[in-house]
CSV table of C-alpha atoms in Angstrom, one decimal:
chain,number,residue,atom,x,y,z
A,222,MET,CA,23.6,7.8,63.4
A,223,SER,CA,26.3,9.4,61.3
A,224,ASP,CA,25.8,6.7,58.7
A,225,LEU,CA,22.4,8.1,58.2
A,226,ILE,CA,23.2,11.8,57.9
A,227,ALA,CA,25.5,11.5,54.9
A,228,PRO,CA,23.1,9.8,52.5
A,229,ILE,CA,20.1,11.9,53.6
A,230,VAL,CA,22.1,15.1,53.2
A,231,SER,CA,23.6,14.1,49.8
A,232,MET,CA,20.4,12.8,48.3
A,233,GLY,CA,18.4,15.6,49.7
A,234,ALA,CA,20.8,18.1,48.1
A,235,ILE,CA,20.7,16.4,44.7
A,236,GLY,CA,16.9,16.3,44.9
A,237,ALA,CA,16.5,19.9,45.9
A,238,VAL,CA,18.9,21.2,43.3
A,239,LEU,CA,17.2,19.2,40.5
A,240,ALA,CA,13.7,20.2,41.7
A,241,LEU,CA,14.8,23.9,41.7
A,242,ILE,CA,16.0,23.6,38.1
A,243,LEU,CA,12.8,21.9,37.0
A,244,VAL,CA,10.7,24.6,38.7
A,245,ILE,CA,12.6,27.3,37.0
A,246,ALA,CA,12.3,25.5,33.7
A,247,ASP,CA,8.6,25.0,34.1
A,248,ARG,CA,8.1,28.7,34.7
A,249,LYS,CA,10.2,29.7,31.7
A,250,LEU,CA,9.1,27.0,29.2
A,251,ARG,CA,5.5,26.5,30.1
A,252,VAL,CA,3.2,26.3,27.1
A,253,LYS,CA,-0.1,28.0,27.4
A,254,GLU,CA,-2.9,25.8,26.3
A,255,ASP,CA,-6.6,26.2,25.8
A,256,GLN,CA,-8.4,23.6,27.9
A,257,ARG,CA,-10.8,22.9,25.1
A,258,VAL,CA,-8.0,21.7,22.8
A,259,GLU,CA,-7.3,18.8,25.1
A,260,LYS,CA,-11.0,17.9,25.4
A,261,ILE,CA,-11.6,18.0,21.7
A,262,GLN,CA,-8.5,15.9,21.0
A,263,GLU,CA,-10.0,13.2,23.2
A,264,LEU,CA,-13.1,13.2,21.1
A,265,LEU,CA,-11.3,12.9,17.8
A,266,PRO,CA,-10.4,9.5,16.3
A,267,GLY,CA,-6.7,10.1,17.0
A,268,SER,CA,-5.4,8.5,13.8
A,269,ASN,CA,-3.9,11.7,12.4
A,270,CYS,CA,-5.2,10.8,9.0
A,271,GLY,CA,-5.1,14.4,7.7
A,272,ALA,CA,-8.3,14.3,5.8
A,273,CYS,CA,-9.4,17.5,7.4
A,274,GLY,CA,-6.4,19.4,6.0
A,275,ALA,CA,-4.6,19.7,9.4
A,276,PRO,CA,-1.4,17.7,9.9
A,277,GLY,CA,-2.9,15.7,12.8
A,278,CYS,CA,-5.8,15.5,15.2
A,279,ARG,CA,-4.0,17.8,17.7
A,280,GLN,CA,-3.6,20.6,15.1
A,281,PHE,CA,-7.2,20.1,14.0
A,282,ALA,CA,-8.4,20.6,17.6
A,283,GLU,CA,-6.3,23.7,17.8
A,284,GLN,CA,-7.8,25.0,14.5
A,285,LEU,CA,-11.3,24.2,15.8
A,286,VAL,CA,-10.7,26.3,18.9
A,287,SER,CA,-9.4,29.2,16.9
A,288,GLY,CA,-12.4,28.9,14.6
A,289,GLU,CA,-10.4,28.1,11.4
A,290,GLN,CA,-12.2,24.8,10.9
A,291,SER,CA,-15.7,23.5,11.3
A,292,PRO,CA,-16.4,20.4,13.4
A,293,ALA,CA,-17.8,18.7,10.3
A,294,GLY,CA,-14.3,18.8,8.9
A,295,CYS,CA,-13.4,15.6,10.6
A,296,MET,CA,-14.2,13.0,8.0
A,297,ALA,CA,-13.0,10.1,10.1
A,298,GLY,CA,-15.1,11.0,13.1
A,299,GLY,CA,-18.3,11.4,11.2
A,300,PRO,CA,-21.5,13.0,12.3
A,301,GLU,CA,-21.3,11.7,15.9
A,302,VAL,CA,-18.0,13.3,16.7
A,303,ALA,CA,-18.9,16.5,14.9
A,304,LYS,CA,-22.0,16.8,17.1
A,305,LYS,CA,-20.1,16.2,20.3
A,306,ILE,CA,-17.5,18.8,19.3
A,307,GLY,CA,-20.2,21.2,18.2
A,308,SER,CA,-21.9,21.0,21.6
A,309,LEU,CA,-18.5,21.5,23.4
A,310,LEU,CA,-17.7,24.6,21.3
A,311,GLY,CA,-21.3,25.9,21.3
A,312,VAL,CA,-21.5,25.7,17.5
A,313,GLU,CA,-24.3,24.3,15.5
A,314,VAL,CA,-23.2,21.6,13.2
A,315,LYS,CA,-24.7,20.6,9.9
A,316,VAL,CA,-23.6,17.1,9.0
A,317,GLY,CA,-24.2,15.0,5.9
A,318,LEU,CA,-24.5,11.3,5.5
A,319,ALA,CA,-21.5,9.2,6.4
A,320,GLN,CA,-19.5,8.3,3.4
A,321,LYS,CA,-17.8,4.9,2.8
A,322,ALA,CA,-15.0,3.9,0.4
A,323,ARG,CA,-16.1,2.0,-2.7
A,324,VAL,CA,-14.0,0.3,-5.3
A,325,LEU,CA,-15.1,1.1,-8.8
A,326,CYS,CA,-13.7,-2.1,-10.4
A,327,LEU,CA,-15.0,-5.6,-10.2
A,328,GLY,CA,-12.3,-7.3,-12.3
A,329,GLY,CA,-10.2,-9.3,-10.0
A,330,ASN,CA,-7.7,-12.1,-10.9
A,331,LEU,CA,-10.6,-14.4,-11.9
A,332,GLU,CA,-12.1,-11.9,-14.4
A,333,SER,CA,-9.2,-10.1,-15.8
A,334,GLN,CA,-5.9,-12.0,-16.7
A,335,PRO,CA,-2.6,-10.3,-16.3
A,336,ARG,CA,-0.8,-9.3,-19.6
A,337,ALA,CA,2.7,-9.7,-18.1
A,338,GLN,CA,4.4,-11.2,-15.2
A,339,TYR,CA,5.5,-8.6,-12.7
A,340,GLU,CA,8.4,-9.0,-10.4
A,341,GLY,CA,9.2,-6.1,-8.2
A,342,VAL,CA,8.0,-3.9,-5.4
A,343,ARG,CA,4.5,-5.0,-4.3
A,344,ASP,CA,3.0,-1.6,-4.6
A,345,CYS,CA,0.4,-0.2,-7.0
A,346,GLN,CA,2.4,3.0,-7.6
A,347,ALA,CA,5.5,1.1,-8.4
A,348,VAL,CA,3.6,-1.3,-10.7
A,349,THR,CA,2.0,1.6,-12.6
A,350,LEU,CA,5.5,2.9,-13.4
A,351,GLN,CA,6.3,-0.3,-15.3
A,352,SER,CA,4.6,0.4,-18.6
A,353,GLY,CA,1.2,0.9,-16.9
A,354,GLY,CA,1.2,-2.3,-14.9
A,355,ASP,CA,0.7,-6.0,-15.4
A,356,LYS,CA,-3.1,-5.9,-15.6
A,357,SER,CA,-4.6,-6.4,-19.0
A,358,CYS,CA,-7.2,-3.7,-18.3
A,359,VAL,CA,-5.4,-0.4,-18.0
A,360,TYR,CA,-8.3,1.1,-16.0
A,361,GLY,CA,-8.7,-1.8,-13.6
A,362,CYS,CA,-7.6,-2.5,-10.0
A,363,LEU,CA,-4.0,-3.6,-9.9
A,364,GLY,CA,-4.5,-5.5,-6.7
A,365,TYR,CA,-1.2,-4.8,-5.0
A,366,GLY,CA,-3.0,-3.3,-2.0
A,367,SER,CA,-1.7,0.3,-1.8
A,368,CYS,CA,-5.1,1.4,-0.5
A,369,ALA,CA,-5.1,-1.3,2.2
A,370,ARG,CA,-1.7,-0.2,3.4
A,371,ALA,CA,-2.6,3.5,3.3
A,372,CYS,CA,-5.8,3.0,5.3
A,373,PRO,CA,-5.1,4.3,8.8
A,374,PHE,CA,-8.1,2.4,10.2
A,375,ASP,CA,-7.3,-1.0,8.7
A,376,ALA,CA,-10.7,-1.0,7.0
A,377,ILE,CA,-9.4,-2.3,3.7
A,378,GLU,CA,-8.3,-5.9,3.1
A,379,MET,CA,-7.3,-7.5,-0.1
A,380,THR,CA,-9.5,-10.5,-1.1
A,381,ASP,CA,-8.1,-13.7,-2.7
A,382,ASN,CA,-9.5,-12.4,-6.0
A,383,GLY,CA,-7.1,-9.4,-5.7
A,384,LEU,CA,-9.6,-6.7,-5.1
A,385,PRO,CA,-9.9,-4.5,-2.0
A,386,PHE,CA,-12.7,-5.3,0.4
A,387,VAL,CA,-13.9,-2.3,2.5
A,388,ASP,CA,-15.2,-3.1,5.9
A,389,ASP,CA,-18.0,-0.5,6.4
A,390,PHE,CA,-17.8,-0.9,10.1
A,391,LEU,CA,-14.2,0.3,10.2
A,392,CYS,CA,-14.2,2.7,7.2
A,393,THR,CA,-14.5,6.3,8.4
A,394,GLY,CA,-14.6,7.9,5.0
A,395,CYS,CA,-11.3,9.8,5.5
A,396,GLU,CA,-10.5,9.6,1.8
A,397,ILE,CA,-6.9,8.5,2.3
A,398,CYS,CA,-7.4,5.5,0.0
A,399,VAL,CA,-8.8,7.8,-2.7
A,400,ALA,CA,-5.5,9.6,-2.9
A,401,ALA,CA,-3.5,6.3,-2.6
A,402,CYS,CA,-5.0,4.6,-5.7
A,403,PRO,CA,-2.9,5.4,-8.8
A,404,ARG,CA,-5.9,4.4,-11.0
A,405,HIS,CA,-8.4,6.6,-9.1
A,406,LEU,CA,-10.7,3.6,-8.4
A,407,MET,CA,-11.6,4.4,-4.9
A,408,ALA,CA,-14.5,6.7,-4.4
A,409,MET,CA,-16.6,7.9,-1.5
A,410,LYS,CA,-20.3,7.0,-1.6
A,411,THR,CA,-23.0,7.7,0.9
A,412,GLU,CA,-26.1,5.4,1.3
A,413,GLU,CA,-27.8,7.7,-1.1
A,414,THR,CA,-26.0,5.8,-3.8
A,415,LYS,CA,-28.0,2.5,-4.3
A,416,ILE,CA,-26.4,1.0,-7.3
A,417,LEU,CA,-22.7,1.2,-8.1
A,418,VAL,CA,-21.1,1.0,-11.5
A,419,GLY,CA,-18.4,-1.5,-11.0
A,420,CYS,CA,-16.2,-0.6,-13.9
A,421,SER,CA,-14.1,2.4,-14.8
A,422,SER,CA,-13.0,1.5,-18.2
A,423,LEU,CA,-13.5,4.2,-20.9
A,424,GLU,CA,-12.9,1.7,-23.7
A,425,LYS,CA,-15.6,0.5,-26.1
A,426,GLY,CA,-17.4,-2.7,-25.5
A,427,LYS,CA,-15.2,-5.0,-27.6
A,428,ALA,CA,-12.0,-3.7,-26.1
A,429,VAL,CA,-13.4,-4.2,-22.6
A,430,LYS,CA,-14.6,-7.6,-23.3
A,431,GLN,CA,-11.2,-8.7,-24.4
A,432,VAL,CA,-9.5,-7.8,-21.2
A,433,CYS,CA,-12.2,-8.3,-18.5
A,434,ALA,CA,-15.2,-10.6,-18.0
A,435,ARG,CA,-17.0,-8.1,-15.7
A,436,GLY,CA,-16.3,-4.8,-17.4
A,437,CYS,CA,-19.0,-2.6,-18.7
A,438,ILE,CA,-19.4,-3.3,-22.5
A,439,ALA,CA,-21.6,-0.2,-23.0
A,440,CYS,CA,-24.5,-2.2,-24.3
A,441,LYS,CA,-27.0,0.4,-22.8
A,442,LEU,CA,-29.3,-2.4,-21.6
A,443,CYS,CA,-29.5,-0.8,-18.2
A,444,VAL,CA,-30.5,2.5,-19.7
A,445,LYS,CA,-33.3,0.7,-21.5
A,446,VAL,CA,-34.6,-1.4,-18.7
A,447,CYS,CA,-34.6,1.3,-16.0
A,448,PRO,CA,-38.2,2.1,-15.2
A,449,GLN,CA,-37.3,5.4,-13.6
A,450,ASP,CA,-35.1,6.6,-16.5
A,451,ALA,CA,-32.4,7.2,-13.9
A,452,ILE,CA,-29.5,5.9,-16.1
A,453,VAL,CA,-27.8,7.7,-18.9
A,454,MET,CA,-24.7,6.9,-20.8
A,455,ASP,CA,-21.6,9.1,-20.4
A,456,GLY,CA,-19.2,7.9,-23.1
A,457,ASN,CA,-18.9,4.1,-22.6
A,458,LEU,CA,-20.1,4.0,-18.9
A,459,PRO,CA,-23.5,4.3,-17.4
A,460,VAL,CA,-24.2,7.1,-14.9
A,461,ILE,CA,-27.0,6.6,-12.4
A,462,ASP,CA,-28.9,9.5,-11.0
A,463,ASP,CA,-29.2,8.8,-7.3
A,464,LYS,CA,-32.2,11.0,-6.9
A,465,LYS,CA,-34.3,9.2,-9.5
A,466,CYS,CA,-33.1,5.7,-8.7
A,467,ASP,CA,-35.5,3.8,-6.5
A,468,ASP,CA,-33.3,0.7,-6.0
A,469,CYS,CA,-35.5,-1.7,-7.9
A,470,GLY,CA,-32.5,-3.7,-8.9
A,471,ILE,CA,-33.7,-4.5,-12.5
A,472,CYS,CA,-30.5,-3.1,-14.0
A,473,VAL,CA,-28.3,-5.2,-11.7
A,474,GLU,CA,-30.3,-8.3,-12.8
A,475,LYS,CA,-30.2,-7.5,-16.5
A,476,CYS,CA,-26.6,-6.4,-16.8
A,477,PRO,CA,-25.0,-9.1,-19.1
A,478,THR,CA,-21.5,-8.7,-17.6
A,479,ASP,CA,-22.7,-8.2,-14.1
A,480,SER,CA,-20.8,-4.9,-13.7
A,481,LEU,CA,-23.6,-3.2,-11.8
A,482,VAL,CA,-23.8,-4.0,-8.1
A,483,GLU,CA,-26.0,-3.0,-5.2
A,484,ASN,CA,-24.2,-0.6,-2.9
A,485,LEU,CA,-24.2,-3.0,0.1
A,486,SER,CA,-21.1,-4.1,1.8
A,487,ASN,CA,-21.8,-7.9,1.3
A,488,GLN,CA,-22.5,-7.4,-2.4
A,489,LEU,CA,-19.4,-5.6,-3.5
A,490,ASN,CA,-17.0,-8.4,-3.6
A,491,ARG,CA,-19.4,-11.2,-4.6
A,492,VAL,CA,-18.1,-13.3,-7.5
A,493,SER,CA,-20.4,-13.2,-10.5
A,494,GLU,CA,-22.7,-16.2,-11.1
A,495,LYS,CA,-23.8,-15.0,-14.4
A,496,LYS,CA,-22.7,-17.3,-17.3
A,497,LYS,CA,-21.4,-14.7,-19.6
A,498,ALA,CA,-19.5,-12.9,-16.9
A,499,VAL,CA,-17.1,-15.6,-16.0
B,65,MET,CA,43.9,12.4,21.3
B,66,LYS,CA,42.4,10.2,24.0
B,67,LEU,CA,39.2,12.2,23.7
B,68,ILE,CA,38.9,11.3,20.0
B,69,LEU,CA,39.6,7.6,20.8
B,70,ILE,CA,36.9,7.6,23.5
B,71,PHE,CA,34.5,9.2,21.1
B,72,ILE,CA,35.1,6.7,18.3
B,73,SER,CA,35.2,3.8,20.7
B,74,ALA,CA,31.8,4.7,22.2
B,75,SER,CA,30.1,5.5,18.9
B,76,LEU,CA,31.4,2.8,16.6
B,77,VAL,CA,33.6,0.2,18.1
B,78,ASN,CA,31.7,-0.4,21.3
B,79,ASN,CA,28.4,0.9,19.9
B,80,PHE,CA,25.9,0.8,22.8
B,81,VAL,CA,23.1,-0.8,20.7
B,82,PHE,CA,25.1,-3.2,18.6
B,83,THR,CA,27.7,-4.5,21.0
B,84,TYR,CA,26.3,-3.9,24.5
B,85,PHE,CA,22.6,-4.4,23.4
B,86,LEU,CA,21.5,-1.5,25.5
B,87,GLY,CA,18.6,0.8,24.5
B,88,ILE,CA,16.9,-1.8,22.3
B,89,CYS,CA,13.4,-0.6,23.3
B,90,PRO,CA,13.5,2.9,21.7
B,91,PHE,CA,15.8,1.4,19.0
B,92,VAL,CA,13.0,-0.9,17.8
B,93,GLY,CA,10.1,1.4,18.8
B,94,MET,CA,11.3,4.6,17.1
B,95,SER,CA,13.0,3.3,14.0
B,96,LYS,CA,10.0,3.4,11.6
B,97,ARG,CA,10.9,6.6,9.9
B,98,VAL,CA,14.3,8.2,9.4
B,99,GLU,CA,13.1,11.6,10.4
B,100,THR,CA,11.7,10.7,13.8
B,101,ALA,CA,14.7,8.3,14.3
B,102,ILE,CA,17.1,11.2,13.9
B,103,SER,CA,15.1,13.4,16.3
B,104,MET,CA,15.0,10.6,18.9
B,105,GLY,CA,18.8,10.1,18.4
B,106,MET,CA,19.4,13.8,18.9
B,107,ALA,CA,17.3,13.9,22.1
B,108,THR,CA,19.0,10.9,23.4
B,109,THR,CA,22.4,12.3,22.5
B,110,PHE,CA,21.6,15.5,24.4
B,111,VAL,CA,20.5,13.6,27.5
B,112,MET,CA,23.5,11.2,27.3
B,113,THR,CA,26.1,14.1,26.9
B,114,LEU,CA,24.6,15.9,29.9
B,115,THR,CA,24.3,12.7,31.9
B,116,GLY,CA,28.0,11.9,31.3
B,117,GLY,CA,29.0,15.3,32.7
B,118,ILE,CA,26.5,15.6,35.6
B,119,THR,CA,26.9,12.1,36.9
B,120,TRP,CA,30.7,12.6,37.0
B,121,LEU,CA,30.2,15.7,39.1
B,122,ILE,CA,27.8,13.9,41.4
B,123,GLU,CA,30.0,10.9,41.7
B,124,THR,CA,33.1,13.0,42.5
B,125,TYR,CA,31.8,15.8,44.6
B,126,ILE,CA,28.9,14.2,46.4
B,127,LEU,CA,28.9,10.4,46.4
B,128,ASP,CA,32.7,10.1,46.9
B,129,TYR,CA,32.9,13.1,49.2
B,130,PHE,CA,30.2,11.7,51.6
B,131,GLY,CA,31.3,8.1,51.0
B,132,VAL,CA,27.9,7.0,49.9
B,133,ALA,CA,28.9,5.3,46.6
B,134,TYR,CA,26.2,2.6,47.3
B,135,LEU,CA,23.5,5.3,46.4
B,136,ARG,CA,25.0,5.6,42.9
B,137,TYR,CA,22.0,4.0,41.1
B,138,VAL,CA,19.4,6.0,42.9
B,139,ALA,CA,21.3,9.2,42.4
B,140,TYR,CA,21.9,8.6,38.7
B,141,ILE,CA,18.3,7.7,38.0
B,142,ILE,CA,17.1,10.9,39.6
B,143,VAL,CA,19.5,12.9,37.5
B,144,ILE,CA,18.5,11.2,34.3
B,145,ALA,CA,14.8,11.5,35.1
B,146,SER,CA,15.1,15.2,35.8
B,147,LEU,CA,17.1,15.7,32.6
B,148,VAL,CA,14.6,14.0,30.5
B,149,GLN,CA,11.8,16.0,32.1
B,150,PHE,CA,13.8,19.1,31.2
B,151,VAL,CA,14.3,18.0,27.6
B,152,GLU,CA,10.6,17.2,27.3
B,153,MET,CA,9.6,20.7,28.4
B,154,TYR,CA,12.1,22.2,26.0
B,155,ILE,CA,10.9,20.2,23.0
B,156,ARG,CA,7.3,20.8,23.9
B,157,LYS,CA,8.0,24.5,23.9
B,158,THR,CA,10.1,24.7,20.7
B,159,SER,CA,8.7,22.0,18.5
B,160,PRO,CA,5.1,20.7,19.2
B,161,ASN,CA,5.2,18.4,16.2
B,162,LEU,CA,8.4,16.7,17.3
B,163,TYR,CA,6.8,16.4,20.7
B,164,GLN,CA,3.8,14.6,19.2
B,165,THR,CA,5.9,12.3,17.1
B,166,LEU,CA,8.2,11.2,19.9
B,167,GLY,CA,5.1,10.7,22.1
B,168,ILE,CA,5.6,8.2,24.8
B,169,PHE,CA,9.2,7.4,23.8
B,170,LEU,CA,10.4,10.8,25.0
B,171,PRO,CA,9.7,10.2,28.7
B,172,LEU,CA,10.9,6.6,28.1
B,173,ILE,CA,14.5,7.9,27.6
B,174,THR,CA,14.5,7.9,31.4
B,175,THR,CA,14.3,4.2,31.4
B,176,ASN,CA,16.6,3.8,28.4
B,177,CYS,CA,19.2,1.5,29.8
B,178,ALA,CA,21.9,2.9,27.5
B,179,VAL,CA,21.8,6.2,29.5
B,180,LEU,CA,22.2,4.5,32.9
B,181,GLY,CA,24.7,2.1,31.4
B,182,LEU,CA,26.8,5.0,30.1
B,183,ALA,CA,27.0,6.7,33.4
B,184,LEU,CA,28.0,3.5,35.1
B,185,PHE,CA,30.6,2.5,32.5
B,186,ALA,CA,32.2,6.0,32.7
B,187,ILE,CA,32.7,5.6,36.4
B,188,LEU,CA,34.1,2.0,36.0
B,189,ARG,CA,36.6,3.2,33.5
B,190,ASP,CA,37.8,6.1,35.7
B,191,TYR,CA,37.2,8.8,33.1
B,192,ASN,CA,37.7,12.4,34.2
B,193,PHE,CA,35.1,15.1,33.6
B,194,ILE,CA,35.9,16.0,30.0
B,195,GLU,CA,36.3,12.3,29.1
B,196,SER,CA,33.0,11.5,30.6
B,197,ILE,CA,31.3,14.1,28.5
B,198,ALA,CA,33.1,12.8,25.4
B,199,TYR,CA,32.1,9.3,26.2
B,200,GLY,CA,28.4,10.4,26.7
B,201,PHE,CA,28.5,12.3,23.4
B,202,GLY,CA,30.1,9.4,21.6
B,203,ALA,CA,27.5,7.0,23.0
B,204,GLY,CA,24.7,9.3,21.9
B,205,VAL,CA,26.1,9.6,18.4
B,206,GLY,CA,26.5,5.9,18.3
B,207,PHE,CA,22.9,5.4,19.3
B,208,THR,CA,21.8,8.0,16.6
B,209,ILE,CA,23.9,6.1,14.0
B,210,ALA,CA,22.3,2.8,14.9
B,211,ILE,CA,18.7,4.0,15.0
B,212,THR,CA,19.1,6.0,11.7
B,213,ILE,CA,20.6,3.0,9.9
B,214,MET,CA,17.8,0.8,11.2
B,215,ALA,CA,15.1,3.4,10.2
B,216,GLY,CA,16.5,3.6,6.7
B,217,ILE,CA,16.4,-0.2,6.4
B,218,ARG,CA,12.9,-0.4,7.8
B,219,GLU,CA,11.6,2.3,5.4
B,220,GLU,CA,12.8,0.1,2.5
B,221,LEU,CA,11.6,-3.0,4.2
B,222,ARG,CA,8.0,-1.8,3.9
B,223,PHE,CA,8.1,-2.4,0.2
B,224,SER,CA,9.7,-5.8,0.2
B,225,ASP,CA,7.9,-9.1,0.1
B,226,VAL,CA,8.5,-10.4,3.7
B,227,PRO,CA,7.1,-13.8,4.5
B,228,LYS,CA,4.0,-13.3,6.6
B,229,ALA,CA,5.3,-15.2,9.6
B,230,MET,CA,8.3,-12.8,9.8
B,231,GLN,CA,6.6,-9.5,9.3
B,232,GLY,CA,6.8,-6.8,11.9
B,233,PRO,CA,9.0,-7.2,15.0
B,234,ALA,CA,10.4,-10.6,13.8
B,235,ILE,CA,12.1,-9.2,10.7
B,236,THR,CA,13.1,-6.1,12.7
B,237,LEU,CA,15.0,-8.1,15.3
B,238,MET,CA,16.7,-10.1,12.5
B,239,VAL,CA,17.8,-7.0,10.8
B,240,ALA,CA,19.1,-5.7,14.1
B,241,GLY,CA,21.0,-8.9,14.6
B,242,LEU,CA,22.6,-8.7,11.2
B,243,LEU,CA,23.6,-5.1,11.8
B,244,ALA,CA,25.2,-6.1,15.1
B,245,LEU,CA,27.2,-8.7,13.2
B,246,ALA,CA,28.3,-6.0,10.7
B,247,PHE,CA,29.4,-3.7,13.6
B,248,MET,CA,31.5,-6.5,15.0
B,249,GLY,CA,33.8,-5.7,12.0
B,250,PHE,CA,34.9,-2.7,14.1
B,251,SER,CA,36.0,-4.8,17.1
B,252,GLY,CA,39.7,-4.7,17.8
B,253,PHE,CA,40.1,-1.4,16.0
B,254,LEU,CA,41.3,0.3,19.1
B,255,THR,CA,41.5,-0.5,22.8
B,256,ILE,CA,41.3,2.0,25.6
């Protein structure tokens, strides 16, 4: 019997003392929390992407509760999450169309040859520092995948052709890749944009033609063929008015270098079949 | 003098991570960024130092006194768990961001075998109260050194061209192995 008493007393004493310390600590150190913060945090994507301006989802939830942010501020969650949060907080939410990342360059390894051989850190920012990169086109996608690594949702993958492919299902429109691209080639587009201009080169036609098979050569053919007069030239690149465009696809068909594409996920990375383009 | 020797022995020569291979879980899990690695190291150091002292007190005044040394493991785990709980409350109060970053690894200090290992080693080596604390502090500093070096390497590793088959945990464990080899250079420096 005495064998039992010693362990029970000693362990009981240790347990009791520690419990007492924890109880006191809990009283002194308790953090008061709004119940809604926890609930909102569960609704949020939880990737801490920072697109809303807050450091993370938790802080965004706190700012929502204190009224500093609107539920639509969560880019990654999109309209659905915003509505749920809105109903939780009793706020009416106005949401726009979901935006998806788009790459404004179609010149991959097949279309645009490198002008130098690059050996070094496989990162677009680092490549740009080496006299503007190894790509012959100084406006084009470098293809080292900084956007793919930056994406918190793994929505971007580099294709064999050295261009980013955006998975619309995974892309939440958080705009992290937009900031990650040193050449500013990532842009957010909603489904209102029907045709994408797949070139960002500001050069004149001849200079573009020399470095890339799919670059816009500023021939203005699209401007002429558009039945809606939705296309105008801005410098050496066409600009399409989304409101006028009726998605007839004539410009995509007529573009000699195939640098206009339909804004559909499966069209963005297709390799050109036009003779002049490759 | 002996205190300094114990400290250096625990932190460098017999580094818990690199020579005893204790605490590998947080070592691999929390070493992605230097900043969080240092915070994790500090939290672990704090827990280890306190553990060193408190387990000695419990060993001497309770377990030895009642003659129930066989309850050592249970008693130590309770102490460590409560300490970690306390640290968690404290961090949550003082630094919510750090609390977020440490996430699940903070409560996991409880099951960090380096902490329990430290308490058991200190008893095995018959350290007195002050020596136990020095040993715990040294072990914590050693853990911090290890995890910070690892985080520094892994930050650079992100930009290097690692073969696909070895990306992620594989290359991390290889780096850990090489670091352990490097730390073997300290062996035989001093014996206590």
